[in-house]
Amino acid sequence: MEKVKAKKHLGQHFLKDESIAKDIADTLNLKGYQDVLEIGPGMGVLTKYLLDKPINTYVIEIDTESVAYLDENYPKLHGKIISKDFLKYNINEVFDGKQFAIIGNFPYNISTQIVFRALELRNQIPEFAGMFQKEVAERICEKKGTKAYGILSVLAQAFYDAEYLFTVSEHVFDPPPKVKSGVLRLRRKENFTLPCSEKLFFTVVKTGFQQRRKTLRNSLKTLNLSDNLREDSIFDLRPEQLSVEDFIELTKKIEADGV
Ligand code: SAH
């Protein structure tokens, strides 16, 4: 069968380097789950290393031409190819509430949306690993006080320990993307339930960073805080000065204020 020709609008940049594919597959520690879901397998360069592991590999791929290629070339995948859009598909039609890991050389045009979707599914995802454009991978793993530290960093690190693992050159892809890539791994924290309203935590983090150069006193105005609470010195800070723990403390204070 003919190889699939890359389609730009689907973020297709096929990895050519087998050793990097193997290194990415090897980032999974395989603990706490029996199933792994690869998002955007393309022609299966990463998939074939997953299929060697003592785990059930499922793939979800939006491109029907890639799906046909996978179906023909990887008999072990039969019955485990989901021909859908990861962002729109209800993955529990396959996993039915079970724990599963996510991996991929992800489509970069939707990378942050993939992370947000995975965060929504955090109760079922003990491990999340793979490749993004370098800047996004770094942003997810960044600590407070840096320019890149933002919504993605705080929300991901509230529930996961994030590690930036290695950088990948643009030259090992066909066609080469414009940017370098970075591989990361997120391992869910043992206790990943926050000691505050998680819904309010998401709102506080997102609202705070929407105007990242303002103090929280200004940016969180829309939350209708009491005058008393607004005097708290935490509101003198800008969002990038708060660690994940600080955001949790802030959320607790706002919760106690009765928003
Ligand atoms: N993993 C392969 C392909 C990477 S390119 C490799 O390393 O070579 C990204 C892949 O994601 C493409 O195959 C593209 O078709 C697929 N893709 C893009 N958007 C998707 C979506 N919303 N859901 C599932 N797959 C998607």
Coordinates of N, CA, C and O and ligand atoms in Angstrom, one line a residue, residues 10-15 38-43 45-46 60-63 66 84-87 105-107 109-110, ligand 1:
L10 N -4.2 18.8 8.9 CA -4.4 17.8 10.0 C -3.2 17.8 10.9 O -3.0 16.9 11.8
G11 N -2.3 18.7 10.7 CA -1.0 18.8 11.5 C -0.1 17.6 11.3 O 0.5 17.1 12.2
Q12 N -0.2 17.0 10.1 CA 0.6 15.8 9.8 C 2.1 16.1 9.6 O 2.5 16.7 8.6
H13 N 2.9 15.7 10.5 CA 4.4 15.7 10.3 C 4.8 14.3 10.8 O 4.9 14.0 12.0
F14 N 5.1 13.5 9.8 CA 5.5 12.1 10.2 C 6.9 12.0 10.7 O 7.8 12.5 10.1
L15 N 7.1 11.3 11.8 CA 8.4 11.1 12.4 C 9.1 10.0 11.6 O 8.6 8.9 11.3
E38 N -3.1 5.9 21.8 CA -2.3 6.8 21.0 C -3.1 7.7 20.2 O -4.0 7.3 19.4
I39 N -2.9 9.0 20.3 CA -3.6 10.0 19.6 C -2.8 10.4 18.3 O -1.7 10.7 18.4
G40 N -3.5 10.2 17.2 CA -2.8 10.6 15.9 C -1.6 9.7 15.5 O -0.5 10.2 15.4
P41 N -1.9 8.4 15.3 CA -0.8 7.5 15.0 C -0.2 7.6 13.6 O 0.9 7.2 13.3
G42 N -0.9 8.3 12.7 CA -0.4 8.4 11.3 C -0.1 7.1 10.7 O -1.0 6.2 10.6
M43 N 1.1 6.9 10.3 CA 1.5 5.6 9.7 C 2.0 4.6 10.7 O 2.6 3.6 10.3
V45 N 4.5 4.8 13.2 CA 5.9 4.7 13.6 C 6.1 4.5 15.1 O 6.9 3.7 15.5
L46 N 5.2 5.2 15.9 CA 5.3 5.0 17.4 C 4.5 3.8 17.8 O 4.9 3.0 18.7
I60 N -6.4 6.4 18.1 CA -7.5 7.2 17.5 C -6.9 8.2 16.5 O -6.0 8.9 16.7
E61 N -7.5 8.1 15.3 CA -6.9 8.8 14.1 C -8.1 9.4 13.3 O -9.0 8.7 13.0
I62 N -7.9 10.7 13.0 CA -9.0 11.4 12.2 C -8.9 11.1 10.7 O -9.9 11.2 10.0
D63 N -7.7 10.8 10.2 CA -7.5 10.8 8.8 C -7.8 9.3 8.3 O -7.1 8.4 8.6
S66 N -4.9 7.4 6.7 CA -4.0 6.8 7.7 C -4.6 5.6 8.3 O -4.0 4.5 8.6
K84 N -11.8 8.4 14.5 CA -12.6 9.6 15.0 C -11.6 10.8 15.3 O -10.4 10.6 15.4
D85 N -12.3 11.9 15.6 CA -11.6 13.1 16.1 C -11.5 13.0 17.6 O -12.5 13.0 18.3
F86 N -10.3 13.0 18.1 CA -10.1 12.8 19.6 C -10.9 13.9 20.4 O -11.4 13.6 21.4
L87 N -10.9 15.1 19.8 CA -11.6 16.2 20.6 C -13.1 16.1 20.6 O -13.7 16.7 21.5
N105 N 2.8 11.4 19.2 CA 3.4 12.5 18.5 C 2.2 13.3 18.0 O 1.7 13.1 17.0
F106 N 1.8 14.2 18.9 CA 0.5 14.9 18.7 C 0.4 15.8 17.6 O 1.4 16.4 17.2
P107 N -0.8 16.0 17.0 CA -1.0 17.0 16.0 C -0.9 18.4 16.7 O -1.6 18.7 17.6
N109 N -1.3 21.4 15.8 CA -2.3 22.5 15.6 C -3.4 22.4 16.7 O -4.1 23.4 16.9
I110 N -3.6 21.3 17.4 CA -4.6 21.2 18.4 C -4.0 20.7 19.8 O -4.7 20.2 20.6
Ligands
SAH1 N1 2.3 9.8 15.2 C1 2.6 9.9 13.7 C2 1.8 11.1 13.1 C3 2.1 12.4 13.7 S1 1.2 13.7 12.8 C4 4.1 10.1 13.5 O1 4.8 10.3 14.5 O2 4.6 10.0 12.4 C5 -0.3 13.9 13.8 C6 -1.4 12.9 13.5 O3 -2.5 13.3 14.2 C7 -1.8 12.8 12.0 O4 -1.8 11.5 11.6 C8 -3.2 13.4 12.0 O5 -4.0 12.9 11.0 C9 -3.7 13.1 13.4 N2 -4.8 14.0 13.8 C10 -4.9 15.3 13.6 N3 -6.0 15.8 14.3 C11 -6.5 14.7 15.0 C12 -7.7 14.6 15.8 N4 -8.5 15.6 16.1 N5 -8.0 13.4 16.3 C13 -7.2 12.3 16.0 N6 -6.1 12.4 15.2 C14 -5.8 13.6 14.7

